[in-house]
mmCIF file of C-alpha atoms in Angstrom:
data_model
loop_
_atom_site.group_PDB
_atom_site.id
_atom_site.type_symbol
_atom_site.label_atom_id
_atom_site.label_comp_id
_atom_site.label_asym_id
_atom_site.label_seq_id
_atom_site.Cartn_x
_atom_site.Cartn_y
_atom_site.Cartn_z
ATOM 1 C CA MET G 147 72.951 -178.955 -76.278
ATOM 2 C CA TYR G 148 70.807 -178.834 -73.156
ATOM 3 C CA TYR G 149 67.917 -181.236 -72.773
ATOM 4 C CA GLU G 150 64.577 -179.563 -72.332
ATOM 5 C CA SER G 151 61.361 -181.445 -71.777
ATOM 6 C CA SER G 152 57.879 -180.112 -72.397
ATOM 7 C CA ASP G 153 56.326 -183.049 -70.524
ATOM 8 C CA PHE G 154 58.608 -184.287 -67.790
ATOM 9 C CA LEU G 155 61.956 -185.902 -67.176
ATOM 10 C CA GLU G 156 62.787 -188.337 -64.404
ATOM 11 C CA THR G 157 66.327 -188.366 -63.100
ATOM 12 C CA ALA G 158 67.814 -190.951 -60.778
ATOM 13 C CA ASP G 159 70.456 -190.419 -58.145
ATOM 14 C CA SER G 160 71.269 -193.787 -56.543
ATOM 15 C CA ASP G 161 68.020 -194.981 -54.918
ATOM 16 C CA THR G 162 66.147 -191.706 -55.184
ATOM 17 C CA LEU G 163 64.072 -190.663 -58.207
ATOM 18 C CA LYS G 164 63.177 -187.052 -58.670
ATOM 19 C CA GLN G 165 60.483 -186.031 -61.125
ATOM 20 C CA ILE G 166 60.677 -182.645 -62.756
ATOM 21 C CA ALA G 167 57.159 -181.782 -63.894
ATOM 22 C CA ARG G 168 56.462 -179.479 -66.830
ATOM 23 C CA THR G 169 59.511 -177.267 -66.509
ATOM 24 C CA ARG G 170 62.419 -176.054 -68.581
ATOM 25 C CA GLU G 171 64.661 -175.608 -65.563
ATOM 26 C CA LEU G 172 66.669 -178.691 -64.630
ATOM 27 C CA THR G 173 68.582 -179.218 -61.407
ATOM 28 C CA ARG G 174 71.543 -180.394 -63.481
ATOM 29 C CA LYS G 175 72.672 -179.928 -67.062
ATOM 30 C CA TYR G 176 72.065 -182.813 -69.466
ATOM 31 C CA TYR G 177 74.097 -182.903 -72.615
ATOM 32 C CA PHE G 178 72.799 -184.632 -75.724
ATOM 33 C CA SER G 179 74.493 -184.697 -79.084
ATOM 34 C CA ASP G 180 72.749 -182.910 -81.945
ATOM 35 C CA TYR G 181 69.603 -184.585 -83.232
ATOM 36 C CA GLY G 182 69.318 -187.015 -80.307
ATOM 37 C CA ASP G 183 65.743 -187.787 -79.281
ATOM 38 C CA THR G 184 64.014 -189.234 -76.238
ATOM 39 C CA GLU G 185 60.410 -190.321 -75.947
ATOM 40 C CA LYS G 186 58.040 -189.659 -73.012
ATOM 41 C CA ARG G 187 58.727 -191.147 -69.572
ATOM 42 C CA THR G 188 62.427 -191.771 -70.239
ATOM 43 C CA SER G 189 64.641 -191.906 -67.146
ATOM 44 C CA ILE G 190 68.294 -190.898 -67.283
ATOM 45 C CA LEU G 191 70.707 -191.544 -64.424
ATOM 46 C CA ARG G 192 72.480 -188.425 -63.185
ATOM 47 C CA GLU G 193 75.820 -190.215 -63.199
ATOM 48 C CA LEU G 194 75.504 -190.892 -66.938
ATOM 49 C CA LEU G 195 78.760 -189.977 -68.653
ATOM 50 C CA GLY G 196 79.125 -189.593 -72.377
ATOM 51 C CA GLY G 197 75.483 -188.764 -73.014
ATOM 52 C CA ILE G 198 73.351 -189.858 -75.924
ATOM 53 C CA GLY G 199 75.014 -189.962 -79.330
ATOM 54 C CA LYS G 200 74.128 -187.968 -82.425
ATOM 55 C CA ASN G 201 71.033 -189.203 -84.308
ATOM 56 C CA SER G 202 70.151 -191.738 -81.581
ATOM 57 C CA VAL G 203 66.579 -192.378 -80.438
ATOM 58 C CA ILE G 204 65.665 -193.552 -76.924
ATOM 59 C CA GLY G 205 62.375 -195.454 -76.604
ATOM 60 C CA ALA G 206 59.507 -194.468 -74.314
ATOM 61 C CA GLY G 207 59.819 -195.745 -70.746
ATOM 62 C CA SER G 208 63.529 -196.512 -71.114
ATOM 63 C CA VAL G 209 65.993 -196.147 -68.236
ATOM 64 C CA VAL G 210 69.334 -194.925 -69.581
ATOM 65 C CA THR G 211 72.134 -196.236 -67.332
ATOM 66 C CA ARG G 212 75.145 -195.891 -69.636
ATOM 67 C CA PRO G 213 76.281 -193.828 -72.630
ATOM 68 C CA ILE G 214 74.380 -194.488 -75.859
ATOM 69 C CA PRO G 215 76.452 -194.464 -79.087
ATOM 70 C CA PRO G 216 75.540 -192.371 -82.134
ATOM 71 C CA ASN G 217 73.171 -193.539 -84.900
ATOM 72 C CA CYS G 218 71.178 -196.111 -82.950
ATOM 73 C CA VAL G 219 67.808 -196.966 -81.418
ATOM 74 C CA ALA G 220 67.933 -197.956 -77.743
ATOM 75 C CA VAL G 221 65.078 -199.141 -75.499
ATOM 76 C CA GLY G 222 64.357 -200.954 -72.255
ATOM 77 C CA ASN G 223 65.145 -201.054 -68.562
ATOM 78 C CA PRO G 224 68.073 -200.886 -68.508
ATOM 79 C CA CYS G 225 68.293 -199.216 -71.905
ATOM 80 C CA ARG G 226 70.187 -201.172 -74.569
ATOM 81 C CA VAL G 227 70.845 -200.714 -78.269
ATOM 82 C CA ILE G 228 68.520 -202.782 -80.466
ATOM 83 C CA ARG G 229 69.435 -201.351 -83.875
ATOM 84 C CA TYR G 230 72.059 -199.110 -85.325
ATOM 85 C CA PHE G 231 72.508 -197.310 -88.609
ATOM 86 C CA ASP G 232 75.462 -198.680 -90.584
ATOM 87 C CA THR G 233 76.825 -195.539 -92.239
ATOM 88 C CA GLY G 234 78.993 -197.575 -94.631
ATOM 89 C CA ARG G 235 76.035 -199.536 -96.003
ATOM 90 C CA GLU G 236 73.566 -196.708 -95.376
ATOM 91 C CA ARG G 237 70.945 -198.959 -93.808
ATOM 92 C CA TRP G 238 69.690 -200.089 -90.399
ATOM 93 C CA GLN G 239 71.229 -203.194 -88.809
ATOM 94 C CA HIS G 240 70.044 -205.236 -85.823
ATOM 95 C CA GLU G 241 72.372 -205.239 -82.821
ATOM 96 C CA VAL G 242 74.049 -208.597 -82.207
#
C-alpha cells in the first residue's frame, strides 16, 4: 500500500531532509504493510528497505532508519522496537 499523509511526512536522503507539506503526492513510493500506522512528525529514511511490518505502530517523532518487523510498537531516534505482540500467547511482550 502507498503511504499517504494528511499532515506531513519528512523524508531523509543522507544529510538532506525534505518536508512534504499537506500533500498526497510523494516524490517516492513508500510501501507499508496492511494496517501499519505512523504518528505525526515521523521521519522515514528514503533508503529504508523492507518497510514497516503488518500491524506495527511507529511513535510520534520517531526516525525510522531500518525495517520494522510486524506486530510491534517502535519509537525513538533512531526508531527501535519497544514491544511486540506475541501471536502464540496472544499478548504484548516487552522487547529484550
